[in-house]
Structures are given as C-alpha cells and as structure tokens.
Amino acid sequence: MAIIRRISLPMQVIIALVLGVIVGLLLYGHDEIANYIKPFGDVFLNLIKMIVIPVVFCSLALSISNVGESKTVGRYGFKTILYFEIITTIAIGLGILFANIFKPGKGLDPDKLPKGDISTYESSAKAAESSTYGNHFIDTIVNIVPQNLFEALTSGELLPIIFFAVFFGVALSAIGKKAEPVKAVLSGSLEAVFWMINKILKLAPIGVFAFICTTIMTFGASALIPLLKLLLVVIGAMIFFIIVVLGIVARLCGISIFSIIKILKNELVLAFSTSSSESVLPIIMKKMENFGSPKDITSFVVPIGYTFNLDGSALYQSIAALFVAQMYGIDMSIGQQIMLMVTLMVASKGMAGVPGVSIVVLITTLTTMGLPAEGLALIIGVDRLLDMVRTCVNVLGNALSTIVIAKWENAYDKEKGQAYLKSI
C-alpha cells in the first residue's frame, strides 16, 4: 500500500490502462469473467454521475446569482450557443470531407464483416420519432422547461436542470440580501461536493482497469481489424480537428491548444478510459477557472456544452454515415451531403439523453437520407473504441469554449492562466 501511495494518481491510471489491455487480451472470450470485472467500472462511473447534477446546479445557480443582471446571462447564452453551432458545423463538415477523401467504406464486403444487433437502437429511434411533436429539435426546446424539477433531477436530464438553475440564479440576484443564506448553502454544498470528488477520483485506476479490461475481453484485438480503415480515418480526423481547428481557435484567443491538453492530460486519460465526458465535468470547470476563465462563465458554458457542443460525436457521426453509404456503393451528391450535415446538426441536438445516442442519431439520419440502417451493425462492435476517442475531443472542445466566451467577454485573465500553466 505504501508503494501505491507513492505513485501519483495519473501514473496509477496509466498503469491501470496498460494492465487492463494485457489482462483483457489474456482473458479474451471469457465473458463470464467480464461480468465480475465490469461492475467495478460501473460503480466508479455511478459515483461520478452521482455528483454531476449537484455540481452543475450549485455552481450554475451561484455563478448566475453573482453575475447580477439577466441581460448578462442572456448575452452569455447567445454567444455560447452561436459558438457551439459554428464549431459543430465545422466538425460535421470536416467529417464529410475526410470521408470523401479517404473513402473508408470502399472495398468492404458487408457479408464478411462482424455483425451486431441494432434492434435495440432501432426501437429507441422509433420511439423518439413518434414523440409528441414529431420533431426532435422542437421536443428538445419544449423539454428545456421542466414540468417537474424533481423528475428532471431523478432522470438526470441536464437541460431542464440548467434552465432551472439559471432562472433560480437570476431570482437570487433579483432579491438581493435576502438571497445571502441560500447562496451560503449553495457555496457550502459546492465545497462539500468537490471534497467528495477528490475522494472518488482516488478510485479512478480501478474504474479504468475494469472498463478497458472488459472492452478488450468482449471484442478482442482481431475484431477491430476489418474496420481498421474506419478507425484510422476517424482518429485521423479527430487529431486534425484538435490540432488545426481547435488549434486555430485557441490561437485566436491568445493561447495554445497544447496548453489545454497539458492541463487536462489526466482528465483526458480518464475520459478515454470510461468513454464518459461526465466523469471529468466537475474537474474541467475547476481547472478552466484556474486557467483564467471567470467562474461565472465556466459554470455557465461547460454544462451547456455537454448537450450542445459534442464536437467529437458530430465529426464521428458524419464519417460513419458516409461509411455506410460507401460500403453499400451509394454515391451521395453534394446536395445530399449538405442535407446530411443539416440533418445531423438537428438530430444530434434533439436526441440528447437517448440511450445509445450516437447509434440512435445515425439510424435516424440514415433513415432520413434513405440509406440502409443495417450497415450500422458493422460499427456497433467497435463503437466503444470510437466512443473513447470522440469523448476526448468533446472534453477538449468544451474546455476551450470557456476560454472563447471569456475572451469574447474581455474577461479572460491571461496572466492567471500562464501562472497556473507554469505551476503544473
């Protein structure tokens, strides 16, 4: 135990990652053993998810109450959503460009590739399509306003919680000194939750080992070979997006994207291992605040980004859609690909919170575009690995967005950011 304590937490996570791969390869095919290992990962992820909503609600309501003016909140919201829409459009367009250049679906024989079951995702997509308004985007807008706050809290729906937290924060600001006791409770609760986070993160190596080990045990290395081209194109596009697109955005803000990567290196490993952006949400908010983004902006932008700014997911979905089209020998015109871009933008926003969201979004998109949804059965087997990669891009994109909005508001503290960077 003394030796383990001397090893830093990031190093423990990396060791767990490597051991998970090795053990997973040695035990490949032993699903009965995986059933005993996986719960350790699930418990760790549940512990993280348990504190996400308290962090989002307390930090957002507290920050908005300190902003003071509802006009300022509205300005934050407009700039945030505008930036998210622009960067998501670029991500989808880049995915379509990469798919057209490298054509990952060409030369593949569907009969020789591993099959997967898409019936569960099809039922989820049909359920979403038959919703009250028949339009996912409109449904999302309507459901932002919760009918019952406690129902939204128990179901873990972030958008209604964000709406209530913002509204509640504005109300606290409006009533002045009478709000001080409530703000003190929120502040104390936030400190307590961050204490809990520090304790939970000590279990990260166990969670990482469990997730990686069971993933490799289930799919094995050989199962990834037939779809290697798709994997390489997706990963290449993600790297290009981070270095070039996010790199340019960061440079316009007067910082380097590699600085953010350095700051979040531990969180990126954790997000990659668990395939969950939620696992690092509270820490991102804290670290980006330390990097010079004001607390009110960070607390406002990051939670909203988890629904509206999934750059990695958007990029992946555009490549996957064209992968299916190419695999079946279907040539899509420029007009159809523009329509694909628009469809993905709407579907990805309107279906937030649906189980298996990436596959469900793709099934809905393929059906809309007249493409065979059965082609996704080939992707499901490696979707977990792709999910790991796109989660890292989502995390980086949301972290950078706090600096963008802070810079836009002339509120970014560059000296504080550089001092924090040097201290790491």
PDB file of C-alpha atoms in Angstrom, residues 286 288-295 412-423:
ATOM      1  CA  LYS A 286     -12.329  23.899 -11.746  1.00  0.00           C
ATOM      2  CA  MET A 288     -10.500  26.108 -16.625  1.00  0.00           C
ATOM      3  CA  GLU A 289     -11.331  28.576 -13.874  1.00  0.00           C
ATOM      4  CA  ASN A 290      -7.732  28.204 -12.658  1.00  0.00           C
ATOM      5  CA  PHE A 291      -6.580  28.745 -16.253  1.00  0.00           C
ATOM      6  CA  GLY A 292      -8.100  32.227 -16.320  1.00  0.00           C
ATOM      7  CA  SER A 293     -11.739  31.807 -17.302  1.00  0.00           C
ATOM      8  CA  PRO A 294     -14.064  33.540 -14.790  1.00  0.00           C
ATOM      9  CA  LYS A 295     -16.105  31.226 -12.573  1.00  0.00           C
ATOM     10  CA  TYR A 412     -10.067  36.191 -19.735  1.00  0.00           C
ATOM     11  CA  ASP A 413      -7.224  36.520 -17.220  1.00  0.00           C
ATOM     12  CA  LYS A 414      -4.194  35.520 -19.284  1.00  0.00           C
ATOM     13  CA  GLU A 415      -1.675  36.183 -16.503  1.00  0.00           C
ATOM     14  CA  LYS A 416      -3.557  33.893 -14.123  1.00  0.00           C
ATOM     15  CA  GLY A 417      -3.716  31.246 -16.854  1.00  0.00           C
ATOM     16  CA  GLN A 418       0.004  31.372 -17.573  1.00  0.00           C
ATOM     17  CA  ALA A 419       0.853  31.260 -13.889  1.00  0.00           C
ATOM     18  CA  TYR A 420      -1.340  28.169 -13.457  1.00  0.00           C
ATOM     19  CA  LEU A 421       0.240  26.542 -16.527  1.00  0.00           C
ATOM     20  CA  LYS A 422       3.720  27.039 -15.100  1.00  0.00           C
ATOM     21  CA  SER A 423       2.675  25.571 -11.764  1.00  0.00           C
TER      22      SER A 423
END
